PDB file of C-alpha atoms in Angstrom:
ATOM      1  CA  MET A   1     126.022 -98.801 -21.188  1.00 30.00           C
ATOM      2  CA  GLY A   2     126.396 -97.100 -17.835  1.00 33.00           C
ATOM      3  CA  SER A   3     127.879 -93.669 -17.238  1.00 36.00           C
ATOM      4  CA  LEU A   4     131.230 -92.084 -16.527  1.00 42.00           C
ATOM      5  CA  VAL A   5     132.342 -90.638 -13.234  1.00 39.00           C
ATOM      6  CA  TYR A   6     132.138 -86.841 -13.145  1.00 34.00           C
ATOM      7  CA  LYS A   7     133.635 -84.255 -10.802  1.00 33.00           C
ATOM      8  CA  ASP A   8     132.429 -80.638 -10.777  1.00 34.00           C
ATOM      9  CA  GLY A   9     130.536 -81.294 -14.004  1.00 34.00           C
ATOM     10  CA  ALA A  10     133.569 -82.567 -15.941  1.00 36.00           C
ATOM     11  CA  PRO A  11     134.663 -86.112 -16.714  1.00 39.00           C
ATOM     12  CA  LEU A  12     137.636 -87.348 -14.737  1.00 40.00           C
ATOM     13  CA  LEU A  13     140.894 -87.274 -16.686  1.00 40.00           C
ATOM     14  CA  ASN A  14     142.842 -89.940 -14.833  1.00 41.00           C
ATOM     15  CA  ALA A  15     141.922 -93.104 -12.985  1.00 42.00           C
ATOM     16  CA  PRO A  16     139.040 -92.487 -10.549  1.00 42.00           C
ATOM     17  CA  PRO A  17     139.899 -92.210  -6.838  1.00 37.00           C
ATOM     18  CA  ALA A  18     139.184 -95.033  -4.410  1.00 39.00           C
ATOM     19  CA  GLY A  19     135.498 -95.701  -3.959  1.00 37.00           C
ATOM     20  CA  LEU A  20     134.524 -94.482  -7.436  1.00 36.00           C
ATOM     21  CA  GLN A  21     134.256 -96.537 -10.589  1.00 46.00           C
ATOM     22  CA  TRP A  22     134.797 -95.921 -14.296  1.00 50.00           C
ATOM     23  CA  VAL A  23     132.235 -98.221 -15.916  1.00 63.00           C
ATOM     24  CA  MET A  24     132.620 -97.460 -19.616  1.00 83.00           C
ATOM     25  CA  GLN A  25     134.171-100.225 -21.741  1.00 93.00           C
ATOM     26  CA  LEU A  26     136.949 -99.078 -24.062  1.00 98.00           C
ATOM     27  CA  ILE A  27     139.143-100.843 -26.622  1.00 98.00           C
ATOM     28  CA  ASP A  28     142.799 -99.912 -27.012  1.00 98.00           C
ATOM     29  CA  SER A  29     143.112-100.591 -30.730  1.00 98.00           C
ATOM     30  CA  HIS A  30     146.933-100.444 -30.750  1.00 98.00           C
ATOM     31  CA  CYS A  31     149.041-101.472 -27.750  1.00 98.00           C
ATOM     32  CA  HIS A  32     152.445-103.211 -27.822  1.00 98.00           C
ATOM     33  CA  LEU A  33     151.950-104.926 -24.484  1.00 98.00           C
ATOM     34  CA  ASP A  34     154.262-107.758 -25.556  1.00 98.00           C
ATOM     35  CA  LEU A  35     157.374-105.556 -25.605  1.00 98.00           C
ATOM     36  CA  PRO A  36     160.106-105.812 -22.937  1.00 98.00           C
ATOM     37  CA  ALA A  37     159.072-102.421 -21.512  1.00 98.00           C
ATOM     38  CA  PHE A  38     156.216-104.296 -19.796  1.00 98.00           C
ATOM     39  CA  ASP A  39     158.135-107.387 -18.661  1.00 98.00           C
ATOM     40  CA  ALA A  40     158.368-106.272 -15.032  1.00 98.00           C
ATOM     41  CA  ASP A  41     154.681-105.461 -14.475  1.00 98.00           C
ATOM     42  CA  ARG A  42     152.637-106.581 -17.478  1.00 98.00           C
ATOM     43  CA  LEU A  43     149.830-108.240 -15.498  1.00 98.00           C
ATOM     44  CA  GLU A  44     149.598-105.331 -13.068  1.00 98.00           C
ATOM     45  CA  VAL A  45     149.306-102.918 -16.000  1.00 98.00           C
ATOM     46  CA  LEU A  46     146.493-105.051 -17.398  1.00 98.00           C
ATOM     47  CA  ARG A  47     144.757-105.144 -14.021  1.00 98.00           C
ATOM     48  CA  ARG A  48     144.825-101.358 -13.720  1.00 98.00           C
ATOM     49  CA  ALA A  49     143.631-100.889 -17.301  1.00 98.00           C
ATOM     50  CA  ARG A  50     140.719-103.266 -16.821  1.00 97.00           C
ATOM     51  CA  ALA A  51     139.781-101.572 -13.549  1.00 96.00           C
ATOM     52  CA  ILE A  52     139.116 -98.288 -15.369  1.00 95.00           C
ATOM     53  CA  GLY A  53     137.251 -99.856 -18.285  1.00 96.00           C
ATOM     54  CA  VAL A  54     139.929-100.674 -20.877  1.00 97.00           C
ATOM     55  CA  THR A  55     138.666-104.212 -21.267  1.00 95.00           C
ATOM     56  CA  GLU A  56     140.138-105.148 -24.661  1.00 98.00           C
ATOM     57  CA  LEU A  57     143.449-104.501 -26.382  1.00 98.00           C
ATOM     58  CA  VAL A  58     144.762-105.199 -29.873  1.00 98.00           C
ATOM     59  CA  VAL A  59     148.431-106.238 -29.755  1.00 98.00           C
ATOM     60  CA  PRO A  60     150.168-105.770 -33.131  1.00 98.00           C
ATOM     61  CA  GLY A  61     153.217-107.839 -33.993  1.00 98.00           C
ATOM     62  CA  VAL A  62     156.024-106.089 -35.853  1.00 98.00           C
ATOM     63  CA  LYS A  63     158.622-108.822 -36.500  1.00 97.00           C
ATOM     64  CA  ALA A  64     158.381-112.521 -37.249  1.00 97.00           C
ATOM     65  CA  ASP A  65     160.393-113.487 -34.185  1.00 96.00           C
ATOM     66  CA  GLY A  66     157.883-111.680 -31.962  1.00 97.00           C
ATOM     67  CA  TRP A  67     154.688-113.229 -33.290  1.00 98.00           C
ATOM     68  CA  GLU A  68     154.691-116.223 -30.970  1.00 97.00           C
ATOM     69  CA  GLY A  69     155.010-113.943 -27.965  1.00 97.00           C
ATOM     70  CA  VAL A  70     152.061-111.894 -29.186  1.00 98.00           C
ATOM     71  CA  ARG A  71     149.989-115.028 -29.725  1.00 98.00           C
ATOM     72  CA  THR A  72     150.880-116.478 -26.318  1.00 98.00           C
ATOM     73  CA  LEU A  73     150.041-113.251 -24.482  1.00 98.00           C
ATOM     74  CA  CYS A  74     146.700-112.922 -26.262  1.00 98.00           C
ATOM     75  CA  ARG A  75     145.880-116.578 -25.675  1.00 97.00           C
ATOM     76  CA  ASP A  76     146.618-116.355 -21.956  1.00 97.00           C
ATOM     77  CA  GLU A  77     144.881-113.064 -21.202  1.00 97.00           C
ATOM     78  CA  PRO A  78     141.149-112.510 -21.865  1.00 96.00           C
ATOM     79  CA  GLY A  79     140.291-109.528 -24.038  1.00 97.00           C
ATOM     80  CA  LEU A  80     143.633-109.366 -25.854  1.00 98.00           C
ATOM     81  CA  HIS A  81     143.608-109.774 -29.634  1.00 98.00           C
ATOM     82  CA  PRO A  82     146.678-110.487 -31.802  1.00 98.00           C
ATOM     83  CA  ALA A  83     147.629-108.825 -35.065  1.00 98.00           C
ATOM     84  CA  LEU A  84     150.654-110.078 -37.010  1.00 98.00           C
ATOM     85  CA  GLY A  85     152.745-108.109 -39.454  1.00 98.00           C
ATOM     86  CA  LEU A  86     156.148-106.933 -40.676  1.00 98.00           C
ATOM     87  CA  HIS A  87     156.810-103.301 -39.757  1.00 98.00           C
ATOM     88  CA  PRO A  88     158.398-101.183 -42.520  1.00 97.00           C
ATOM     89  CA  LEU A  89     161.236 -99.882 -40.321  1.00 95.00           C
ATOM     90  CA  PHE A  90     162.565-103.198 -39.009  1.00 93.00           C
ATOM     91  CA  ALA A  91     164.924-105.595 -40.757  1.00 86.00           C
ATOM     92  CA  HIS A  92     163.216-108.736 -42.015  1.00 93.00           C
ATOM     93  CA  ASP A  93     164.479-112.016 -43.439  1.00 93.00           C
ATOM     94  CA  GLU A  94     163.782-112.970 -47.024  1.00 91.00           C
ATOM     95  CA  GLY A  95     161.356-115.702 -46.027  1.00 97.00           C
ATOM     96  CA  ASP A  96     159.307-113.667 -43.534  1.00 98.00           C
ATOM     97  CA  VAL A  97     156.381-113.051 -45.887  1.00 98.00           C
ATOM     98  CA  GLN A  98     156.063-116.820 -46.342  1.00 98.00           C
ATOM     99  CA  ARG A  99     156.292-117.181 -42.548  1.00 98.00           C
ATOM    100  CA  LEU A 100     153.404-114.758 -42.273  1.00 98.00           C
ATOM    101  CA  ARG A 101     151.363-116.877 -44.646  1.00 98.00           C
ATOM    102  CA  THR A 102     152.121-119.935 -42.524  1.00 97.00           C
ATOM    103  CA  ALA A 103     151.099-118.061 -39.374  1.00 97.00           C
ATOM    104  CA  LEU A 104     147.799-117.051 -40.989  1.00 97.00           C
ATOM    105  CA  GLU A 105     147.120-120.658 -41.911  1.00 96.00           C
ATOM    106  CA  LEU A 106     147.879-121.762 -38.357  1.00 92.00           C
ATOM    107  CA  ALA A 107     145.431-119.361 -36.694  1.00 92.00           C
ATOM    108  CA  PRO A 108     144.200-116.144 -38.310  1.00 94.00           C
ATOM    109  CA  PRO A 109     144.775-113.021 -36.162  1.00 98.00           C
ATOM    110  CA  VAL A 110     142.243-110.196 -36.033  1.00 98.00           C
ATOM    111  CA  ALA A 111     144.325-108.210 -38.524  1.00 98.00           C
ATOM    112  CA  ILE A 112     147.583-108.074 -40.453  1.00 98.00           C
ATOM    113  CA  GLY A 113     149.682-105.372 -38.880  1.00 98.00           C
ATOM    114  CA  GLU A 114     151.462-103.324 -38.112  1.00 98.00           C
ATOM    115  CA  ILE A 115     152.398-102.806 -41.757  1.00 98.00           C
ATOM    116  CA  GLY A 116     152.799 -99.862 -44.087  1.00 98.00           C
ATOM    117  CA  LEU A 117     155.225 -97.269 -45.433  1.00 98.00           C
ATOM    118  CA  ASP A 118     157.501 -94.889 -43.552  1.00 98.00           C
ATOM    119  CA  PHE A 119     159.192 -92.251 -45.692  1.00 97.00           C
ATOM    120  CA  TYR A 120     160.063 -89.919 -42.803  1.00 96.00           C
ATOM    121  CA  ASP A 121     163.784 -90.534 -43.333  1.00 95.00           C
ATOM    122  CA  PRO A 122     164.780 -89.127 -46.750  1.00 93.00           C
ATOM    123  CA  GLY A 123     167.118 -92.118 -47.129  1.00 93.00           C
ATOM    124  CA  ALA A 124     164.377 -94.708 -46.553  1.00 94.00           C
ATOM    125  CA  ASP A 125     164.394 -97.776 -48.799  1.00 96.00           C
ATOM    126  CA  ARG A 126     161.143 -96.887 -50.525  1.00 97.00           C
ATOM    127  CA  VAL A 127     161.343 -99.693 -53.067  1.00 96.00           C
ATOM    128  CA  GLY A 128     161.958-102.348 -50.419  1.00 97.00           C
ATOM    129  CA  GLN A 129     159.244-100.999 -48.131  1.00 97.00           C
ATOM    130  CA  GLN A 130     156.717-100.905 -50.944  1.00 97.00           C
ATOM    131  CA  ALA A 131     157.464-104.497 -52.003  1.00 97.00           C
ATOM    132  CA  LEU A 132     157.055-105.706 -48.414  1.00 98.00           C
ATOM    133  CA  PHE A 133     153.859-103.717 -47.941  1.00 98.00           C
ATOM    134  CA  GLU A 134     152.272-104.903 -51.170  1.00 98.00           C
ATOM    135  CA  ALA A 135     153.112-108.538 -50.387  1.00 98.00           C
ATOM    136  CA  GLN A 136     151.334-108.224 -47.040  1.00 98.00           C
ATOM    137  CA  LEU A 137     148.347-106.467 -48.583  1.00 98.00           C
ATOM    138  CA  ALA A 138     148.042-109.377 -51.001  1.00 98.00           C
ATOM    139  CA  LEU A 139     147.906-111.760 -48.027  1.00 98.00           C
ATOM    140  CA  ALA A 140     145.301-109.582 -46.316  1.00 98.00           C
ATOM    141  CA  ALA A 141     143.163-109.657 -49.447  1.00 98.00           C
ATOM    142  CA  GLU A 142     143.601-113.409 -49.844  1.00 98.00           C
ATOM    143  CA  TYR A 143     142.740-114.184 -46.214  1.00 98.00           C
ATOM    144  CA  ARG A 144     140.037-111.482 -46.006  1.00 98.00           C
ATOM    145  CA  LEU A 145     141.671-109.761 -43.052  1.00 98.00           C
ATOM    146  CA  PRO A 146     141.734-106.049 -42.183  1.00 98.00           C
ATOM    147  CA  VAL A 147     145.100-104.328 -41.833  1.00 98.00           C
ATOM    148  CA  ILE A 148     146.642-102.029 -39.234  1.00 98.00           C
ATOM    149  CA  LEU A 149     148.656 -99.352 -40.994  1.00 98.00           C
ATOM    150  CA  HIS A 150     151.843 -97.563 -39.973  1.00 98.00           C
ATOM    151  CA  VAL A 151     152.200 -94.482 -42.189  1.00 98.00           C
ATOM    152  CA  ARG A 152     154.610 -91.537 -41.993  1.00 97.00           C
ATOM    153  CA  LYS A 153     155.064 -89.056 -44.828  1.00 97.00           C
ATOM    154  CA  ALA A 154     153.512 -91.650 -47.148  1.00 98.00           C
ATOM    155  CA  HIS A 155     149.706 -91.421 -47.023  1.00 98.00           C
ATOM    156  CA  ASP A 156     149.270 -90.859 -50.748  1.00 98.00           C
ATOM    157  CA  ALA A 157     151.560 -93.793 -51.548  1.00 98.00           C
ATOM    158  CA  VAL A 158     149.699 -96.045 -49.091  1.00 98.00           C
ATOM    159  CA  LEU A 159     146.316 -95.026 -50.498  1.00 98.00           C
ATOM    160  CA  ALA A 160     147.560 -95.813 -54.011  1.00 98.00           C
ATOM    161  CA  CYS A 161     148.631 -99.292 -52.862  1.00 98.00           C
ATOM    162  CA  LEU A 162     145.264 -99.885 -51.187  1.00 98.00           C
ATOM    163  CA  LYS A 163     143.418 -98.939 -54.358  1.00 98.00           C
ATOM    164  CA  ARG A 164     145.506-101.426 -56.340  1.00 97.00           C
ATOM    165  CA  THR A 165     145.042-104.169 -53.728  1.00 98.00           C
ATOM    166  CA  PRO A 166     141.727-103.643 -51.917  1.00 97.00           C
ATOM    167  CA  VAL A 167     141.490-105.202 -48.453  1.00 98.00           C
ATOM    168  CA  ARG A 168     138.774-105.551 -45.836  1.00 97.00           C
ATOM    169  CA  GLY A 169     139.432-102.108 -44.379  1.00 98.00           C
ATOM    170  CA  GLY A 170     141.379-101.603 -41.194  1.00 98.00           C
ATOM    171  CA  ILE A 171     142.898 -98.851 -39.073  1.00 99.00           C
ATOM    172  CA  ALA A 172     145.228 -96.015 -40.051  1.00 98.00           C
ATOM    173  CA  HIS A 173     147.193 -96.080 -36.796  1.00 98.00           C
ATOM    174  CA  ALA A 174     148.327 -92.752 -35.277  1.00 98.00           C
ATOM    175  CA  PHE A 175     146.714 -90.918 -38.157  1.00 98.00           C
ATOM    176  CA  ASN A 176     148.294 -87.547 -38.912  1.00 96.00           C
ATOM    177  CA  GLY A 177     147.331 -86.870 -42.518  1.00 97.00           C
ATOM    178  CA  SER A 178     144.952 -84.390 -44.117  1.00 97.00           C
ATOM    179  CA  MET A 179     141.167 -84.440 -44.199  1.00 98.00           C
ATOM    180  CA  GLN A 180     141.335 -85.341 -47.880  1.00 98.00           C
ATOM    181  CA  GLN A 181     143.565 -88.322 -47.091  1.00 98.00           C
ATOM    182  CA  ALA A 182     141.277 -89.320 -44.223  1.00 98.00           C
ATOM    183  CA  ARG A 183     138.329 -89.349 -46.621  1.00 98.00           C
ATOM    184  CA  GLY A 184     140.360 -91.568 -48.935  1.00 98.00           C
ATOM    185  CA  TYR A 185     140.864 -94.080 -46.141  1.00 98.00           C
ATOM    186  CA  ILE A 186     137.217 -93.912 -45.086  1.00 98.00           C
ATOM    187  CA  GLU A 187     136.103 -94.705 -48.636  1.00 98.00           C
ATOM    188  CA  LEU A 188     138.263 -97.838 -48.454  1.00 98.00           C
ATOM    189  CA  GLY A 189     136.713 -98.995 -45.163  1.00 98.00           C
ATOM    190  CA  PHE A 190     139.300 -97.642 -42.723  1.00 98.00           C
ATOM    191  CA  LYS A 191     139.056 -95.969 -39.326  1.00 98.00           C
ATOM    192  CA  MET A 192     141.516 -93.351 -38.054  1.00 98.00           C
ATOM    193  CA  GLY A 193     143.415 -94.142 -34.840  1.00 98.00           C
ATOM    194  CA  PHE A 194     143.947 -91.313 -32.333  1.00 98.00           C
ATOM    195  CA  GLY A 195     146.174 -91.585 -29.283  1.00 98.00           C
ATOM    196  CA  GLY A 196     148.274 -89.611 -26.838  1.00 98.00           C
ATOM    197  CA  MET A 197     149.242 -86.830 -29.253  1.00 98.00           C
ATOM    198  CA  LEU A 198     145.611 -85.697 -29.160  1.00 98.00           C
ATOM    199  CA  THR A 199     146.112 -84.595 -25.529  1.00 98.00           C
ATOM    200  CA  TYR A 200     148.730 -81.975 -26.470  1.00 98.00           C
ATOM    201  CA  GLU A 201     147.290 -78.536 -27.173  1.00 97.00           C
ATOM    202  CA  ARG A 202     150.144 -77.875 -29.619  1.00 97.00           C
ATOM    203  CA  SER A 203     148.762 -80.671 -31.850  1.00 98.00           C
ATOM    204  CA  SER A 204     146.392 -78.145 -33.391  1.00 97.00           C
ATOM    205  CA  LYS A 205     146.109 -79.766 -36.830  1.00 97.00           C
ATOM    206  CA  LEU A 206     145.491 -83.196 -35.327  1.00 98.00           C
ATOM    207  CA  ARG A 207     142.931 -81.868 -32.854  1.00 98.00           C
ATOM    208  CA  ARG A 208     141.082 -79.994 -35.602  1.00 98.00           C
ATOM    209  CA  LEU A 209     140.948 -83.180 -37.665  1.00 98.00           C
ATOM    210  CA  ALA A 210     139.616 -85.209 -34.714  1.00 98.00           C
ATOM    211  CA  ALA A 211     136.920 -82.582 -34.206  1.00 98.00           C
ATOM    212  CA  GLU A 212     135.809 -82.602 -37.851  1.00 98.00           C
ATOM    213  CA  LEU A 213     135.920 -86.290 -38.778  1.00 98.00           C
ATOM    214  CA  PRO A 214     132.718 -88.341 -38.562  1.00 98.00           C
ATOM    215  CA  LEU A 215     132.665 -90.028 -35.162  1.00 98.00           C
ATOM    216  CA  GLU A 216     132.041 -93.329 -36.972  1.00 98.00           C
ATOM    217  CA  ALA A 217     135.547 -93.025 -38.473  1.00 98.00           C
ATOM    218  CA  ILE A 218     137.489 -92.811 -35.186  1.00 98.00           C
ATOM    219  CA  VAL A 219     139.047 -95.429 -32.917  1.00 98.00           C
ATOM    220  CA  LEU A 220     141.105 -94.889 -29.762  1.00 98.00           C
ATOM    221  CA  GLU A 221     144.620 -96.211 -29.165  1.00 98.00           C
ATOM    222  CA  THR A 222     147.670 -95.709 -26.967  1.00 98.00           C
ATOM    223  CA  ASP A 223     150.577 -97.198 -28.963  1.00 98.00           C
ATOM    224  CA  ALA A 224     152.015 -98.043 -25.532  1.00 98.00           C
ATOM    225  CA  PRO A 225     154.791 -98.004 -24.487  1.00 98.00           C
ATOM    226  CA  ASP A 226     155.296 -95.051 -26.890  1.00 98.00           C
ATOM    227  CA  MET A 227     153.409 -91.779 -27.506  1.00 98.00           C
ATOM    228  CA  SER A 228     152.416 -91.008 -23.918  1.00 98.00           C
ATOM    229  CA  PRO A 229     149.671 -88.445 -23.254  1.00 98.00           C
ATOM    230  CA  VAL A 230     150.636 -85.023 -21.944  1.00 98.00           C
ATOM    231  CA  ALA A 231     150.058 -85.900 -18.286  1.00 98.00           C
ATOM    232  CA  HIS A 232     152.688 -88.651 -18.606  1.00 98.00           C
ATOM    233  CA  HIS A 233     155.150 -86.920 -20.917  1.00 97.00           C
ATOM    234  CA  GLY A 234     158.561 -88.585 -20.726  1.00 97.00           C
ATOM    235  CA  GLU A 235     157.127 -91.705 -19.057  1.00 98.00           C
ATOM    236  CA  ARG A 236     156.268 -95.125 -20.404  1.00 98.00           C
ATOM    237  CA  ASN A 237     152.845 -95.058 -22.020  1.00 98.00           C
ATOM    238  CA  SER A 238     150.250 -97.562 -20.817  1.00 98.00           C
ATOM    239  CA  PRO A 239     146.795 -98.820 -21.840  1.00 98.00           C
ATOM    240  CA  GLU A 240     145.474 -97.499 -18.541  1.00 98.00           C
ATOM    241  CA  TYR A 241     145.904 -93.986 -19.975  1.00 98.00           C
ATOM    242  CA  LEU A 242     143.394 -94.564 -22.785  1.00 98.00           C
ATOM    243  CA  PRO A 243     140.610 -92.708 -20.912  1.00 97.00           C
ATOM    244  CA  GLU A 244     142.792 -89.591 -21.145  1.00 98.00           C
ATOM    245  CA  VAL A 245     142.661 -89.842 -24.940  1.00 98.00           C
ATOM    246  CA  LEU A 246     138.885 -90.244 -24.725  1.00 98.00           C
ATOM    247  CA  THR A 247     138.616 -87.179 -22.510  1.00 97.00           C
ATOM    248  CA  ALA A 248     140.748 -85.114 -24.884  1.00 98.00           C
ATOM    249  CA  LEU A 249     138.558 -86.159 -27.808  1.00 98.00           C
ATOM    250  CA  ALA A 250     135.421 -85.260 -25.839  1.00 98.00           C
ATOM    251  CA  THR A 251     136.695 -81.714 -25.289  1.00 98.00           C
ATOM    252  CA  LEU A 252     136.912 -81.275 -29.074  1.00 98.00           C
ATOM    253  CA  ARG A 253     133.556 -82.687 -30.149  1.00 98.00           C
ATOM    254  CA  PRO A 254     129.882 -81.900 -29.501  1.00 97.00           C
ATOM    255  CA  GLU A 255     128.841 -85.439 -28.566  1.00 97.00           C
ATOM    256  CA  PRO A 256     128.607 -86.484 -24.885  1.00 96.00           C
ATOM    257  CA  ILE A 257     131.642 -88.426 -23.689  1.00 96.00           C
ATOM    258  CA  GLU A 258     129.505 -91.542 -23.172  1.00 96.00           C
ATOM    259  CA  VAL A 259     128.458 -91.456 -26.819  1.00 97.00           C
ATOM    260  CA  ILE A 260     132.051 -91.016 -27.976  1.00 97.00           C
ATOM    261  CA  ALA A 261     133.223 -93.919 -25.824  1.00 97.00           C
ATOM    262  CA  ALA A 262     130.474 -96.227 -27.041  1.00 96.00           C
ATOM    263  CA  GLN A 263     130.868 -95.302 -30.712  1.00 97.00           C
ATOM    264  CA  THR A 264     134.679 -95.557 -30.841  1.00 98.00           C
ATOM    265  CA  THR A 265     134.464 -98.954 -29.146  1.00 97.00           C
ATOM    266  CA  ALA A 266     131.812-100.071 -31.640  1.00 97.00           C
ATOM    267  CA  ASN A 267     134.004 -98.798 -34.480  1.00 98.00           C
ATOM    268  CA  ALA A 268     136.945-100.928 -33.340  1.00 98.00           C
ATOM    269  CA  ARG A 269     134.725-103.990 -32.961  1.00 97.00           C
ATOM    270  CA  SER A 270     133.267-103.510 -36.418  1.00 97.00           C
ATOM    271  CA  VAL A 271     136.424-102.868 -38.411  1.00 98.00           C
ATOM    272  CA  LEU A 272     138.401-105.676 -36.735  1.00 98.00           C
ATOM    273  CA  GLY A 273     135.561-108.161 -36.408  1.00 96.00           C
ATOM    274  CA  LEU A 274     135.983-108.316 -32.643  1.00 94.00           C
ATOM    275  CA  ALA A 275     132.286-108.881 -32.001  1.00 71.00           C
ATOM    276  CA  ASP A 276     132.471-112.161 -33.917  1.00 42.00           C
ATOM    277  CA  ALA A 277     135.694-113.135 -32.162  1.00 39.00           C
ATOM    278  CA  LEU A 278     134.103-112.603 -28.764  1.00 40.00           C
ATOM    279  CA  GLN A 279     131.234-114.906 -29.640  1.00 40.00           C
ATOM    280  CA  GLU A 280     133.434-117.830 -30.631  1.00 39.00           C
TER     281      GLU A 280
END
């Protein structure tokens, strides 16, 4: 497994200086590396991320017209894994659910996502979102795929949908619900995704939750290019900043940082079936 680089008894927060090496392997379980924000330097971003141990990334699709780009990127770059889905906040064509079925038949991704419910806006089309979400859950159940969830102000509604249409678990991305809701997801085979918001001391509720959850229920993510950690506030987020999320989590929990890194990576592999994918 190796060990992390330490300075003055504490793990390094950012990329190690020249001559030192970060040897832990991490998985960014949610990174939109396909988006235009990375067009100018995508391969350089990947190189820097790999150099500090972020060796695998899950790239979720959010619209039908972006799926081919996600697939191409993941096919061309080792360690990148595609997920395909229809995000609740984007406009979709009437036939996009059927297009998703066709895409699953063509080559199953590691998950269906990013999908879910977003009721943050009081004027959200809750009926339309729910119909789209339930149609995608039905596909996930049919094709025995996990799902990557986008949820805002809708955890109870999402949990109710999952109980009606059980799937092969998945990840509650950028989780910000209660401990009771987290337990509901865990009972259904889900992991909770924690990212850059964990690095902000003002995120007291989120940090308390990350400290109290079973380590086996946690995966790491960046959601790049969004949700940058505190050291990069106002900048484009990047998968190379994932070790900063790990470090923040390690300050909140009793386990050694090496144990947290290894377990969160194992959690992502398990829930998304990445171990099997790597052996193919």
